[in-house]
Amino acid sequence: MHVTVLDIVLAGGGAVILLGLVAWLSPRRGRRALRQRLGVVATRLGSDTPLESRNLEESLAHLERATDAAAEAVTETTSETIRLRRALDALHLAVVIVDESGDTVFSNHRAAALMSGRHGDAIAAQAVEELLETTPLGGSEERTIELYGPPRRTLTVRTESIDNGSRSLGTIAVIEDISEHRRLEEVRRDFVANVSHELKTPMGALGLLAETLLGETEPQVARRLAQRIHHEAFRISRVIDDLIDLSRIENESSPPREPVPLNLVMAEAVERVRSAAEQNDVELVVDEPSPELMLIGDRRQLTSAIYNLLENAVKFSYEHSKVTMTGAREGEAAVVRVTDTGLGIPARDLERIFERFYRVDPGRGRSTGGTGLGLAIVRHVAANHQGSVQVESREGEGSTFIFRLPLKPRTS
Ligand code: ADP
């Protein structure tokens, strides 16, 4: 809606001024002249009936109604403007609008911070200004800006010219921070590359072994080759099983909530790891909590998390050593600690071992039959249950993994 200065003046007390004008004019200039003047004003206020045809009382009443309507229109326009401004401030985007001569007529909160060049945003501000200047009438521009930070950020700036069909009304710029989007894209790309790599190696081995087997006449050698094929196939199926597990756990961000006795979860995990422990000659020492200690969550996920911690402890232990697991209540949380006295983890890798496919020593990881996905599963299970997993380790001395879950998780 177009609001003129006259509208605003009239809305904010115009009627009073006009009534004064009427009182001043009437004795000297005559009623006719007055009606004419009122007619002009009413027309400017948007009245469609000519006032000259009415008597003075009617004209004044009509004029009053017209000024009321104008005042209402101004109030409405003001609140619409405020609403629009607030809505643009609420956006996670920076928005700048310039008029046809390039002067800024609006910038929302984010844009104001960005354009003031705080937080090292000067480069972004400069790019926005350049694009606003160069966007042609009826056209648009787009640019991606890398800010090296810290923190490192990627922004996109899009500009679009605004017109009313015949002439330019200015240009709008929308600036979006796409850093998180970029990061997720990188993670996804890495993941696909890692999965392909993890499967390619054993698949290649399978192909070679099968080819050699085809030409083998010696039964004993053929048997050994078949065993190797079996081993490689098992490795592939483990990677696939872990991937399926991980994707199920990632998708179930709010798993079923049922009371699960912690001692049962621990016992199930121990059962699953027992034969590997026997093979490695590792003793399992378990200090179970009382059966009353209940977790709230998904039994399958919880068992899988604790099993992965135990399996790692066994896998990365020396022969004839001990792995201990304790489960207990600590304040408002249930805490499971899995401790080994094995290889340990170098300090520089501690941050990264929970990433998918990260192994401290890739060669060692593969030779122990690991998929590199176990700790990613543990971390997701903990997050799904509003809990956490931490590690304390010294290279060459062993590790303790601490899995902590709140006893009363928040209901969402
Ligand atoms: P993997 O299937 O290789 O065990 P994980 O995600 O479970 O994959 O573990 C990632 C890496 O963290 C392992 O490859 C290993 O290098 C290291 N790691 C995990 N647990 C232990 C542990 N108890 N002792 C030593 N290193 C460990």
PDB file of N, CA, C and O in Angstrom, residues 236-267:
ATOM      1  N   ILE A 236      33.487 -59.719   4.214  1.00  0.00           N
ATOM      2  CA  ILE A 236      32.540 -58.845   3.493  1.00  0.00           C
ATOM      3  C   ILE A 236      31.200 -58.832   4.211  1.00  0.00           C
ATOM      4  O   ILE A 236      30.588 -57.785   4.420  1.00  0.00           O
ATOM      5  N   SER A 237      30.777 -60.021   4.629  1.00  0.00           N
ATOM      6  CA  SER A 237      29.439 -60.060   5.240  1.00  0.00           C
ATOM      7  C   SER A 237      29.438 -59.319   6.583  1.00  0.00           C
ATOM      8  O   SER A 237      28.446 -58.716   6.964  1.00  0.00           O
ATOM      9  N   ARG A 238      30.589 -59.281   7.271  1.00  0.00           N
ATOM     10  CA  ARG A 238      30.653 -58.522   8.538  1.00  0.00           C
ATOM     11  C   ARG A 238      30.528 -57.029   8.283  1.00  0.00           C
ATOM     12  O   ARG A 238      29.826 -56.314   9.000  1.00  0.00           O
ATOM     13  N   VAL A 239      31.225 -56.561   7.251  1.00  0.00           N
ATOM     14  CA  VAL A 239      31.123 -55.121   6.929  1.00  0.00           C
ATOM     15  C   VAL A 239      29.663 -54.788   6.614  1.00  0.00           C
ATOM     16  O   VAL A 239      29.100 -53.800   7.104  1.00  0.00           O
ATOM     17  N   ILE A 240      29.038 -55.654   5.804  1.00  0.00           N
ATOM     18  CA  ILE A 240      27.644 -55.372   5.417  1.00  0.00           C
ATOM     19  C   ILE A 240      26.727 -55.423   6.649  1.00  0.00           C
ATOM     20  O   ILE A 240      25.875 -54.548   6.836  1.00  0.00           O
ATOM     21  N   ASP A 241      26.941 -56.414   7.515  1.00  0.00           N
ATOM     22  CA  ASP A 241      26.107 -56.496   8.732  1.00  0.00           C
ATOM     23  C   ASP A 241      26.249 -55.244   9.576  1.00  0.00           C
ATOM     24  O   ASP A 241      25.260 -54.686  10.059  1.00  0.00           O
ATOM     25  N   ASP A 242      27.506 -54.785   9.749  1.00  0.00           N
ATOM     26  CA  ASP A 242      27.727 -53.578  10.571  1.00  0.00           C
ATOM     27  C   ASP A 242      27.106 -52.353   9.923  1.00  0.00           C
ATOM     28  O   ASP A 242      26.573 -51.481  10.602  1.00  0.00           O
ATOM     29  N   LEU A 243      27.192 -52.301   8.576  1.00  0.00           N
ATOM     30  CA  LEU A 243      26.584 -51.157   7.880  1.00  0.00           C
ATOM     31  C   LEU A 243      25.075 -51.154   8.080  1.00  0.00           C
ATOM     32  O   LEU A 243      24.471 -50.105   8.324  1.00  0.00           O
ATOM     33  N   ILE A 244      24.478 -52.334   7.996  1.00  0.00           N
ATOM     34  CA  ILE A 244      23.023 -52.424   8.182  1.00  0.00           C
ATOM     35  C   ILE A 244      22.672 -52.007   9.619  1.00  0.00           C
ATOM     36  O   ILE A 244      21.749 -51.230   9.862  1.00  0.00           O
ATOM     37  N   ASP A 245      23.465 -52.511  10.580  1.00  0.00           N
ATOM     38  CA  ASP A 245      23.241 -52.165  11.996  1.00  0.00           C
ATOM     39  C   ASP A 245      23.329 -50.656  12.206  1.00  0.00           C
ATOM     40  O   ASP A 245      22.474 -50.046  12.834  1.00  0.00           O
ATOM     41  N   LEU A 246      24.399 -50.088  11.649  1.00  0.00           N
ATOM     42  CA  LEU A 246      24.640 -48.657  11.827  1.00  0.00           C
ATOM     43  C   LEU A 246      23.511 -47.843  11.203  1.00  0.00           C
ATOM     44  O   LEU A 246      22.987 -46.906  11.812  1.00  0.00           O
ATOM     45  N   SER A 247      23.094 -48.238  10.008  1.00  0.00           N
ATOM     46  CA  SER A 247      22.055 -47.435   9.348  1.00  0.00           C
ATOM     47  C   SER A 247      20.735 -47.583  10.113  1.00  0.00           C
ATOM     48  O   SER A 247      19.995 -46.613  10.256  1.00  0.00           O
ATOM     49  N   ARG A 248      20.467 -48.766  10.651  1.00  0.00           N
ATOM     50  CA  ARG A 248      19.233 -48.949  11.449  1.00  0.00           C
ATOM     51  C   ARG A 248      19.296 -48.070  12.701  1.00  0.00           C
ATOM     52  O   ARG A 248      18.344 -47.359  13.037  1.00  0.00           O
ATOM     53  N   ILE A 249      20.462 -48.087  13.359  1.00  0.00           N
ATOM     54  CA  ILE A 249      20.602 -47.311  14.604  1.00  0.00           C
ATOM     55  C   ILE A 249      20.546 -45.807  14.317  1.00  0.00           C
ATOM     56  O   ILE A 249      19.943 -45.045  15.061  1.00  0.00           O
ATOM     57  N   GLU A 250      21.147 -45.398  13.192  1.00  0.00           N
ATOM     58  CA  GLU A 250      21.108 -43.967  12.849  1.00  0.00           C
ATOM     59  C   GLU A 250      19.685 -43.521  12.531  1.00  0.00           C
ATOM     60  O   GLU A 250      19.296 -42.411  12.851  1.00  0.00           O
ATOM     61  N   ASN A 251      18.932 -44.409  11.876  1.00  0.00           N
ATOM     62  CA  ASN A 251      17.568 -44.022  11.505  1.00  0.00           C
ATOM     63  C   ASN A 251      16.614 -44.021  12.686  1.00  0.00           C
ATOM     64  O   ASN A 251      15.652 -43.281  12.705  1.00  0.00           O
ATOM     65  N   GLU A 252      16.908 -44.890  13.667  1.00  0.00           N
ATOM     66  CA  GLU A 252      16.037 -44.941  14.848  1.00  0.00           C
ATOM     67  C   GLU A 252      16.532 -43.941  15.874  1.00  0.00           C
ATOM     68  O   GLU A 252      17.031 -44.334  16.938  1.00  0.00           O
ATOM     69  N   SER A 253      16.426 -42.647  15.591  1.00  0.00           N
ATOM     70  CA  SER A 253      17.013 -41.679  16.533  1.00  0.00           C
ATOM     71  C   SER A 253      16.264 -41.684  17.864  1.00  0.00           C
ATOM     72  O   SER A 253      16.816 -41.332  18.892  1.00  0.00           O
ATOM     73  N   SER A 254      14.982 -42.091  17.860  1.00  0.00           N
ATOM     74  CA  SER A 254      14.345 -42.279  19.171  1.00  0.00           C
ATOM     75  C   SER A 254      13.880 -43.723  19.256  1.00  0.00           C
ATOM     76  O   SER A 254      12.804 -44.068  18.789  1.00  0.00           O
ATOM     77  N   PRO A 255      14.748 -44.572  19.775  1.00  0.00           N
ATOM     78  CA  PRO A 255      14.468 -46.006  19.799  1.00  0.00           C
ATOM     79  C   PRO A 255      13.330 -46.331  20.759  1.00  0.00           C
ATOM     80  O   PRO A 255      12.965 -45.491  21.575  1.00  0.00           O
ATOM     81  N   PRO A 256      12.784 -47.567  20.657  1.00  0.00           N
ATOM     82  CA  PRO A 256      11.725 -47.947  21.595  1.00  0.00           C
ATOM     83  C   PRO A 256      12.207 -47.765  23.034  1.00  0.00           C
ATOM     84  O   PRO A 256      13.378 -48.000  23.329  1.00  0.00           O
ATOM     85  N   ARG A 257      11.312 -47.341  23.906  1.00  0.00           N
ATOM     86  CA  ARG A 257      11.705 -47.125  25.305  1.00  0.00           C
ATOM     87  C   ARG A 257      11.040 -48.190  26.153  1.00  0.00           C
ATOM     88  O   ARG A 257       9.831 -48.156  26.344  1.00  0.00           O
ATOM     89  N   GLU A 258      11.849 -49.148  26.582  1.00  0.00           N
ATOM     90  CA  GLU A 258      11.305 -50.168  27.485  1.00  0.00           C
ATOM     91  C   GLU A 258      12.318 -50.382  28.593  1.00  0.00           C
ATOM     92  O   GLU A 258      13.521 -50.143  28.388  1.00  0.00           O
ATOM     93  N   PRO A 259      11.867 -50.796  29.770  1.00  0.00           N
ATOM     94  CA  PRO A 259      12.830 -51.041  30.844  1.00  0.00           C
ATOM     95  C   PRO A 259      13.684 -52.261  30.487  1.00  0.00           C
ATOM     96  O   PRO A 259      13.147 -53.306  30.101  1.00  0.00           O
ATOM     97  N   VAL A 260      14.990 -52.105  30.566  1.00  0.00           N
ATOM     98  CA  VAL A 260      15.904 -53.202  30.228  1.00  0.00           C
ATOM     99  C   VAL A 260      16.877 -53.378  31.394  1.00  0.00           C
ATOM    100  O   VAL A 260      17.614 -52.440  31.717  1.00  0.00           O
ATOM    101  N   PRO A 261      16.909 -54.563  32.049  1.00  0.00           N
ATOM    102  CA  PRO A 261      17.863 -54.744  33.152  1.00  0.00           C
ATOM    103  C   PRO A 261      19.298 -54.714  32.605  1.00  0.00           C
ATOM    104  O   PRO A 261      19.612 -55.436  31.656  1.00  0.00           O
ATOM    105  N   LEU A 262      20.146 -53.870  33.196  1.00  0.00           N
ATOM    106  CA  LEU A 262      21.516 -53.725  32.693  1.00  0.00           C
ATOM    107  C   LEU A 262      22.278 -55.042  32.776  1.00  0.00           C
ATOM    108  O   LEU A 262      23.052 -55.379  31.870  1.00  0.00           O
ATOM    109  N   ASN A 263      22.035 -55.827  33.874  1.00  0.00           N
ATOM    110  CA  ASN A 263      22.811 -57.065  34.004  1.00  0.00           C
ATOM    111  C   ASN A 263      22.527 -58.035  32.851  1.00  0.00           C
ATOM    112  O   ASN A 263      23.413 -58.734  32.371  1.00  0.00           O
ATOM    113  N   LEU A 264      21.270 -57.991  32.340  1.00  0.00           N
ATOM    114  CA  LEU A 264      20.933 -58.884  31.218  1.00  0.00           C
ATOM    115  C   LEU A 264      21.653 -58.472  29.937  1.00  0.00           C
ATOM    116  O   LEU A 264      22.173 -59.317  29.201  1.00  0.00           O
ATOM    117  N   VAL A 265      21.680 -57.168  29.701  1.00  0.00           N
ATOM    118  CA  VAL A 265      22.364 -56.650  28.506  1.00  0.00           C
ATOM    119  C   VAL A 265      23.839 -57.037  28.558  1.00  0.00           C
ATOM    120  O   VAL A 265      24.421 -57.504  27.560  1.00  0.00           O
ATOM    121  N   MET A 266      24.437 -56.882  29.743  1.00  0.00           N
ATOM    122  CA  MET A 266      25.859 -57.220  29.894  1.00  0.00           C
ATOM    123  C   MET A 266      26.079 -58.713  29.670  1.00  0.00           C
ATOM    124  O   MET A 266      27.037 -59.120  28.987  1.00  0.00           O
ATOM    125  N   ALA A 267      25.184 -59.538  30.223  1.00  0.00           N
ATOM    126  CA  ALA A 267      25.353 -60.992  30.098  1.00  0.00           C
ATOM    127  C   ALA A 267      25.246 -61.407  28.628  1.00  0.00           C
ATOM    128  O   ALA A 267      26.017 -62.254  28.148  1.00  0.00           O
TER     129      ALA A 267
END
